Amino acid sequence: MNYDYSKLKGKIRELGMTQNEYAKKIGITEQTLNFRFDNKRHFKQDEIEKTMILFNEPLENIQKYFFTKKVAKNETI
């Protein structure tokens, strides 16, 4: 399953952070973050929890940042 992390990336930018700064705040390297964004590895529960706290977002918004399915350009939902 491939996920679309564009809302997560947008929120990181909105908060004035670089991806490297975000990675450090949730306890991973920028390289590991890139693996996550490229759908080569999944985000771990503690990383998701740290993100929601960092973003000051309710847990109900986890779906929007972490579990939006990526849809191919020629594919319909």
mmCIF file of N, CA, C and O in Angstrom:
data_model
loop_
_atom_site.group_PDB
_atom_site.id
_atom_site.type_symbol
_atom_site.label_atom_id
_atom_site.label_comp_id
_atom_site.label_asym_id
_atom_site.label_seq_id
_atom_site.Cartn_x
_atom_site.Cartn_y
_atom_site.Cartn_z
ATOM 1 N N MET A 1 0.837 -1.175 0.000
ATOM 2 C CA MET A 1 0.000 0.000 0.000
ATOM 3 C C MET A 1 0.887 1.244 0.000
ATOM 4 O O MET A 1 1.770 1.378 0.827
ATOM 5 N N ASN A 2 0.637 2.137 -0.931
ATOM 6 C CA ASN A 2 1.374 3.397 -0.997
ATOM 7 C C ASN A 2 0.498 4.525 -0.472
ATOM 8 O O ASN A 2 -0.676 4.616 -0.808
ATOM 9 N N TYR A 3 1.117 5.371 0.350
ATOM 10 C CA TYR A 3 0.399 6.482 0.951
ATOM 11 C C TYR A 3 0.920 7.806 0.429
ATOM 12 O O TYR A 3 2.091 7.949 0.083
ATOM 13 N N ASP A 4 0.024 8.789 0.375
ATOM 14 C CA ASP A 4 0.325 10.141 -0.085
ATOM 15 C C ASP A 4 0.639 10.997 1.140
ATOM 16 O O ASP A 4 -0.234 11.215 1.983
ATOM 17 N N TYR A 5 1.855 11.470 1.240
ATOM 18 C CA TYR A 5 2.273 12.263 2.397
ATOM 19 C C TYR A 5 2.321 13.755 2.095
ATOM 20 O O TYR A 5 2.983 14.508 2.798
ATOM 21 N N SER A 6 1.610 14.212 1.077
ATOM 22 C CA SER A 6 1.668 15.628 0.711
ATOM 23 C C SER A 6 1.119 16.529 1.819
ATOM 24 O O SER A 6 1.656 17.620 2.050
ATOM 25 N N LYS A 7 0.082 16.116 2.526
ATOM 26 C CA LYS A 7 -0.447 16.937 3.619
ATOM 27 C C LYS A 7 0.548 17.003 4.777
ATOM 28 O O LYS A 7 0.708 18.046 5.406
ATOM 29 N N LEU A 8 1.237 15.909 5.040
ATOM 30 C CA LEU A 8 2.256 15.888 6.084
ATOM 31 C C LEU A 8 3.401 16.833 5.713
ATOM 32 O O LEU A 8 3.826 17.658 6.518
ATOM 33 N N LYS A 9 3.867 16.738 4.476
ATOM 34 C CA LYS A 9 4.950 17.612 4.011
ATOM 35 C C LYS A 9 4.519 19.081 4.055
ATOM 36 O O LYS A 9 5.295 19.951 4.433
ATOM 37 N N GLY A 10 3.274 19.346 3.680
ATOM 38 C CA GLY A 10 2.751 20.710 3.708
ATOM 39 C C GLY A 10 2.696 21.268 5.119
ATOM 40 O O GLY A 10 3.028 22.437 5.348
ATOM 41 N N LYS A 11 2.291 20.445 6.082
ATOM 42 C CA LYS A 11 2.207 20.888 7.473
ATOM 43 C C LYS A 11 3.604 21.174 8.026
ATOM 44 O O LYS A 11 3.792 22.142 8.771
ATOM 45 N N ILE A 12 4.572 20.371 7.640
ATOM 46 C CA ILE A 12 5.960 20.604 8.065
ATOM 47 C C ILE A 12 6.409 21.980 7.567
ATOM 48 O O ILE A 12 6.965 22.771 8.332
ATOM 49 N N ARG A 13 6.149 22.276 6.293
ATOM 50 C CA ARG A 13 6.515 23.581 5.722
ATOM 51 C C ARG A 13 5.742 24.711 6.408
ATOM 52 O O ARG A 13 6.293 25.766 6.702
ATOM 53 N N GLU A 14 4.453 24.476 6.641
ATOM 54 C CA GLU A 14 3.588 25.481 7.278
ATOM 55 C C GLU A 14 4.134 25.878 8.654
ATOM 56 O O GLU A 14 4.039 27.034 9.061
ATOM 57 N N LEU A 15 4.716 24.916 9.359
ATOM 58 C CA LEU A 15 5.276 25.176 10.683
ATOM 59 C C LEU A 15 6.694 25.753 10.608
ATOM 60 O O LEU A 15 7.331 25.974 11.640
ATOM 61 N N GLY A 16 7.193 25.973 9.391
ATOM 62 C CA GLY A 16 8.500 26.603 9.202
ATOM 63 C C GLY A 16 9.675 25.675 9.467
ATOM 64 O O GLY A 16 10.773 26.146 9.756
ATOM 65 N N MET A 17 9.447 24.384 9.352
ATOM 66 C CA MET A 17 10.508 23.400 9.590
ATOM 67 C C MET A 17 11.016 22.839 8.273
ATOM 68 O O MET A 17 10.266 22.748 7.305
ATOM 69 N N THR A 18 12.267 22.425 8.286
ATOM 70 C CA THR A 18 12.781 21.636 7.170
ATOM 71 C C THR A 18 12.442 20.173 7.460
ATOM 72 O O THR A 18 12.099 19.815 8.599
ATOM 73 N N GLN A 19 12.550 19.339 6.452
ATOM 74 C CA GLN A 19 12.308 17.910 6.682
ATOM 75 C C GLN A 19 13.342 17.339 7.639
ATOM 76 O O GLN A 19 13.024 16.468 8.450
ATOM 77 N N ASN A 20 14.569 17.841 7.583
ATOM 78 C CA ASN A 20 15.612 17.387 8.500
ATOM 79 C C ASN A 20 15.255 17.747 9.946
ATOM 80 O O ASN A 20 15.403 16.924 10.854
ATOM 81 N N GLU A 21 14.778 18.964 10.165
ATOM 82 C CA GLU A 21 14.367 19.389 11.513
ATOM 83 C C GLU A 21 13.212 18.533 12.027
ATOM 84 O O GLU A 21 13.208 18.103 13.185
ATOM 85 N N TYR A 22 12.245 18.291 11.159
ATOM 86 C CA TYR A 22 11.104 17.441 11.534
ATOM 87 C C TYR A 22 11.578 16.042 11.915
ATOM 88 O O TYR A 22 11.169 15.492 12.944
ATOM 89 N N ALA A 23 12.451 15.468 11.091
ATOM 90 C CA ALA A 23 12.962 14.124 11.355
ATOM 91 C C ALA A 23 13.617 14.056 12.736
ATOM 92 O O ALA A 23 13.351 13.133 13.517
ATOM 93 N N LYS A 24 14.451 15.035 13.034
ATOM 94 C CA LYS A 24 15.127 15.060 14.337
ATOM 95 C C LYS A 24 14.130 15.150 15.483
ATOM 96 O O LYS A 24 14.293 14.494 16.511
ATOM 97 N N LYS A 25 13.077 15.949 15.319
ATOM 98 C CA LYS A 25 12.083 16.138 16.379
ATOM 99 C C LYS A 25 11.297 14.860 16.668
ATOM 100 O O LYS A 25 10.836 14.661 17.787
ATOM 101 N N ILE A 26 11.151 13.993 15.657
ATOM 102 C CA ILE A 26 10.432 12.736 15.913
ATOM 103 C C ILE A 26 11.386 11.564 16.134
ATOM 104 O O ILE A 26 10.960 10.428 16.280
ATOM 105 N N GLY A 27 12.693 11.855 16.145
ATOM 106 C CA GLY A 27 13.679 10.854 16.531
ATOM 107 C C GLY A 27 14.180 9.925 15.447
ATOM 108 O O GLY A 27 14.576 8.795 15.724
ATOM 109 N N ILE A 28 14.173 10.409 14.192
ATOM 110 C CA ILE A 28 14.698 9.598 13.091
ATOM 111 C C ILE A 28 15.659 10.460 12.270
ATOM 112 O O ILE A 28 15.723 11.671 12.438
ATOM 113 N N THR A 29 16.386 9.815 11.354
ATOM 114 C CA THR A 29 17.286 10.559 10.471
ATOM 115 C C THR A 29 16.514 11.047 9.249
ATOM 116 O O THR A 29 15.423 10.541 8.935
ATOM 117 N N GLU A 30 17.087 12.004 8.558
ATOM 118 C CA GLU A 30 16.452 12.486 7.327
ATOM 119 C C GLU A 30 16.385 11.365 6.285
ATOM 120 O O GLU A 30 15.409 11.259 5.543
ATOM 121 N N GLN A 31 17.386 10.511 6.250
ATOM 122 C CA GLN A 31 17.375 9.386 5.312
ATOM 123 C C GLN A 31 16.201 8.450 5.615
ATOM 124 O O GLN A 31 15.495 8.017 4.703
ATOM 125 N N THR A 32 15.983 8.151 6.892
ATOM 126 C CA THR A 32 14.849 7.298 7.271
ATOM 127 C C THR A 32 13.539 7.972 6.886
ATOM 128 O O THR A 32 12.622 7.319 6.373
ATOM 129 N N LEU A 33 13.448 9.285 7.100
ATOM 130 C CA LEU A 33 12.242 10.019 6.712
ATOM 131 C C LEU A 33 11.995 9.894 5.210
ATOM 132 O O LEU A 33 10.861 9.680 4.779
ATOM 133 N N ASN A 34 13.049 9.991 4.420
ATOM 134 C CA ASN A 34 12.891 9.851 2.971
ATOM 135 C C ASN A 34 12.400 8.458 2.598
ATOM 136 O O ASN A 34 11.587 8.315 1.684
ATOM 137 N N PHE A 35 12.868 7.424 3.296
ATOM 138 C CA PHE A 35 12.349 6.073 3.063
ATOM 139 C C PHE A 35 10.852 6.029 3.368
ATOM 140 O O PHE A 35 10.081 5.377 2.665
ATOM 141 N N ARG A 36 10.437 6.715 4.434
ATOM 142 C CA ARG A 36 9.010 6.760 4.803
ATOM 143 C C ARG A 36 8.207 7.462 3.701
ATOM 144 O O ARG A 36 7.176 6.971 3.261
ATOM 145 N N PHE A 37 8.682 8.640 3.271
ATOM 146 C CA PHE A 37 7.973 9.402 2.248
ATOM 147 C C PHE A 37 7.918 8.666 0.912
ATOM 148 O O PHE A 37 6.979 8.838 0.145
ATOM 149 N N ASP A 38 8.924 7.854 0.633
ATOM 150 C CA ASP A 38 8.958 7.079 -0.618
ATOM 151 C C ASP A 38 8.226 5.747 -0.504
ATOM 152 O O ASP A 38 8.290 4.930 -1.421
ATOM 153 N N ASN A 39 7.554 5.515 0.635
ATOM 154 C CA ASN A 39 6.799 4.287 0.873
ATOM 155 C C ASN A 39 7.672 3.039 0.862
ATOM 156 O O ASN A 39 7.214 1.947 0.550
ATOM 157 N N LYS A 40 8.946 3.209 1.215
ATOM 158 C CA LYS A 40 9.849 2.062 1.312
ATOM 159 C C LYS A 40 9.834 1.485 2.716
ATOM 160 O O LYS A 40 10.189 0.333 2.925
ATOM 161 N N ARG A 41 9.453 2.313 3.684
ATOM 162 C CA ARG A 41 9.286 1.887 5.079
ATOM 163 C C ARG A 41 8.069 2.619 5.626
ATOM 164 O O ARG A 41 7.749 3.723 5.191
ATOM 165 N N HIS A 42 7.419 2.016 6.608
ATOM 166 C CA HIS A 42 6.228 2.627 7.208
ATOM 167 C C HIS A 42 6.596 3.447 8.434
ATOM 168 O O HIS A 42 7.561 3.143 9.129
ATOM 169 N N PHE A 43 5.799 4.488 8.700
ATOM 170 C CA PHE A 43 5.964 5.247 9.934
ATOM 171 C C PHE A 43 5.598 4.348 11.107
ATOM 172 O O PHE A 43 4.651 3.557 11.032
ATOM 173 N N LYS A 44 6.342 4.468 12.196
ATOM 174 C CA LYS A 44 6.064 3.703 13.410
ATOM 175 C C LYS A 44 5.076 4.479 14.270
ATOM 176 O O LYS A 44 4.948 5.697 14.147
ATOM 177 N N GLN A 45 4.394 3.751 15.150
ATOM 178 C CA GLN A 45 3.374 4.376 15.990
ATOM 179 C C GLN A 45 3.921 5.534 16.806
ATOM 180 O O GLN A 45 3.275 6.581 16.902
ATOM 181 N N ASP A 46 5.103 5.382 17.381
ATOM 182 C CA ASP A 46 5.647 6.467 18.205
ATOM 183 C C ASP A 46 5.989 7.694 17.363
ATOM 184 O O ASP A 46 5.854 8.831 17.823
ATOM 185 N N GLU A 47 6.390 7.490 16.115
ATOM 186 C CA GLU A 47 6.683 8.620 15.228
ATOM 187 C C GLU A 47 5.397 9.372 14.883
ATOM 188 O O GLU A 47 5.376 10.605 14.834
ATOM 189 N N ILE A 48 4.332 8.622 14.662
ATOM 190 C CA ILE A 48 3.034 9.233 14.368
ATOM 191 C C ILE A 48 2.548 10.021 15.584
ATOM 192 O O ILE A 48 2.107 11.166 15.460
ATOM 193 N N GLU A 49 2.664 9.423 16.770
ATOM 194 C CA GLU A 49 2.230 10.093 17.995
ATOM 195 C C GLU A 49 3.042 11.376 18.240
ATOM 196 O O GLU A 49 2.477 12.433 18.537
ATOM 197 N N LYS A 50 4.356 11.309 18.077
ATOM 198 C CA LYS A 50 5.205 12.491 18.252
ATOM 199 C C LYS A 50 4.832 13.580 17.248
ATOM 200 O O LYS A 50 4.851 14.765 17.578
ATOM 201 N N THR A 51 4.489 13.170 16.030
ATOM 202 C CA THR A 51 4.096 14.127 14.996
ATOM 203 C C THR A 51 2.824 14.857 15.389
ATOM 204 O O THR A 51 2.749 16.088 15.288
ATOM 205 N N MET A 52 1.834 14.135 15.856
ATOM 206 C CA MET A 52 0.557 14.752 16.204
ATOM 207 C C MET A 52 0.730 15.716 17.380
ATOM 208 O O MET A 52 0.108 16.775 17.410
ATOM 209 N N ILE A 53 1.599 15.372 18.320
ATOM 210 C CA ILE A 53 1.890 16.273 19.443
ATOM 211 C C ILE A 53 2.627 17.513 18.922
ATOM 212 O O ILE A 53 2.277 18.643 19.267
ATOM 213 N N LEU A 54 3.619 17.300 18.072
ATOM 214 C CA LEU A 54 4.387 18.398 17.488
ATOM 215 C C LEU A 54 3.480 19.342 16.704
ATOM 216 O O LEU A 54 3.613 20.564 16.782
ATOM 217 N N PHE A 55 2.545 18.783 15.954
ATOM 218 C CA PHE A 55 1.622 19.564 15.137
ATOM 219 C C PHE A 55 0.494 20.173 15.971
ATOM 220 O O PHE A 55 -0.282 20.976 15.462
ATOM 221 N N ASN A 56 0.372 19.746 17.239
ATOM 222 C CA ASN A 56 -0.733 20.170 18.100
ATOM 223 C C ASN A 56 -2.072 19.841 17.445
ATOM 224 O O ASN A 56 -2.986 20.669 17.391
ATOM 225 N N GLU A 57 -2.155 18.629 16.924
ATOM 226 C CA GLU A 57 -3.337 18.158 16.207
ATOM 227 C C GLU A 57 -4.003 17.042 17.004
ATOM 228 O O GLU A 57 -3.321 16.240 17.639
ATOM 229 N N PRO A 58 -5.325 16.950 16.942
ATOM 230 C CA PRO A 58 -6.005 15.831 17.607
ATOM 231 C C PRO A 58 -5.691 14.518 16.897
ATOM 232 O O PRO A 58 -5.432 14.489 15.689
ATOM 233 N N LEU A 59 -5.726 13.436 17.653
ATOM 234 C CA LEU A 59 -5.408 12.125 17.075
ATOM 235 C C LEU A 59 -6.364 11.736 15.947
ATOM 236 O O LEU A 59 -6.011 10.936 15.092
ATOM 237 N N GLU A 60 -7.541 12.328 15.926
ATOM 238 C CA GLU A 60 -8.503 12.023 14.857
ATOM 239 C C GLU A 60 -7.975 12.419 13.476
ATOM 240 O O GLU A 60 -8.465 11.946 12.460
ATOM 241 N N ASN A 61 -6.958 13.285 13.437
ATOM 242 C CA ASN A 61 -6.404 13.736 12.157
ATOM 243 C C ASN A 61 -5.260 12.866 11.634
ATOM 244 O O ASN A 61 -4.674 13.180 10.605
ATOM 245 N N ILE A 62 -4.958 11.789 12.327
ATOM 246 C CA ILE A 62 -3.883 10.888 11.882
ATOM 247 C C ILE A 62 -4.122 10.429 10.445
ATOM 248 O O ILE A 62 -3.206 10.415 9.626
ATOM 249 N N GLN A 63 -5.353 10.072 10.131
ATOM 250 C CA GLN A 63 -5.709 9.562 8.792
ATOM 251 C C GLN A 63 -5.261 10.540 7.704
ATOM 252 O O GLN A 63 -4.664 10.138 6.710
ATOM 253 N N LYS A 64 -5.521 11.805 7.912
ATOM 254 C CA LYS A 64 -5.238 12.826 6.888
ATOM 255 C C LYS A 64 -3.742 12.953 6.603
ATOM 256 O O LYS A 64 -3.348 13.169 5.459
ATOM 257 N N TYR A 65 -2.905 12.793 7.616
ATOM 258 C CA TYR A 65 -1.468 12.952 7.428
ATOM 259 C C TYR A 65 -0.742 11.659 7.055
ATOM 260 O O TYR A 65 0.269 11.702 6.364
ATOM 261 N N PHE A 66 -1.238 10.522 7.539
ATOM 262 C CA PHE A 66 -0.471 9.282 7.410
ATOM 263 C C PHE A 66 -1.137 8.171 6.603
ATOM 264 O O PHE A 66 -0.457 7.251 6.183
ATOM 265 N N PHE A 67 -2.435 8.227 6.395
ATOM 266 C CA PHE A 67 -3.096 7.081 5.769
ATOM 267 C C PHE A 67 -3.991 7.455 4.600
ATOM 268 O O PHE A 67 -4.996 6.804 4.329
ATOM 269 N N THR A 68 -3.604 8.505 3.869
ATOM 270 C CA THR A 68 -4.296 8.847 2.635
ATOM 271 C C THR A 68 -3.652 8.020 1.531
ATOM 272 O O THR A 68 -2.442 8.113 1.311
ATOM 273 N N LYS A 69 -4.449 7.212 0.875
ATOM 274 C CA LYS A 69 -3.902 6.333 -0.168
ATOM 275 C C LYS A 69 -3.498 7.137 -1.385
ATOM 276 O O LYS A 69 -4.185 8.067 -1.794
ATOM 277 N N LYS A 70 -2.361 6.756 -1.949
ATOM 278 C CA LYS A 70 -1.871 7.383 -3.174
ATOM 279 C C LYS A 70 -2.631 6.762 -4.340
ATOM 280 O O LYS A 70 -2.759 5.547 -4.433
ATOM 281 N N VAL A 71 -3.153 7.615 -5.204
ATOM 282 C CA VAL A 71 -3.913 7.150 -6.358
ATOM 283 C C VAL A 71 -3.114 7.474 -7.612
ATOM 284 O O VAL A 71 -2.669 8.614 -7.796
ATOM 285 N N ALA A 72 -2.936 6.477 -8.466
ATOM 286 C CA ALA A 72 -2.213 6.689 -9.720
ATOM 287 C C ALA A 72 -2.997 7.671 -10.580
ATOM 288 O O ALA A 72 -4.229 7.757 -10.498
ATOM 289 N N LYS A 73 -2.307 8.413 -11.429
ATOM 290 C CA LYS A 73 -2.944 9.455 -12.241
ATOM 291 C C LYS A 73 -4.034 8.899 -13.154
ATOM 292 O O LYS A 73 -5.014 9.557 -13.416
ATOM 293 N N ASN A 74 -3.876 7.676 -13.622
ATOM 294 C CA ASN A 74 -4.865 7.095 -14.522
ATOM 295 C C ASN A 74 -5.849 6.169 -13.796
ATOM 296 O O ASN A 74 -6.621 5.476 -14.407
ATOM 297 N N GLU A 75 -5.827 6.221 -12.468
ATOM 298 C CA GLU A 75 -6.666 5.349 -11.654
ATOM 299 C C GLU A 75 -7.757 6.166 -10.991
ATOM 300 O O GLU A 75 -7.567 7.320 -10.651
ATOM 301 N N THR A 76 -8.921 5.570 -10.813
ATOM 302 C CA THR A 76 -10.006 6.246 -10.093
ATOM 303 C C THR A 76 -10.270 5.500 -8.797
ATOM 304 O O THR A 76 -9.978 4.310 -8.685
ATOM 305 N N ILE A 77 -10.838 6.218 -7.864
ATOM 306 C CA ILE A 77 -11.115 5.602 -6.552
ATOM 307 C C ILE A 77 -12.436 4.871 -6.597
ATOM 308 O O ILE A 77 -13.372 5.223 -7.181
#
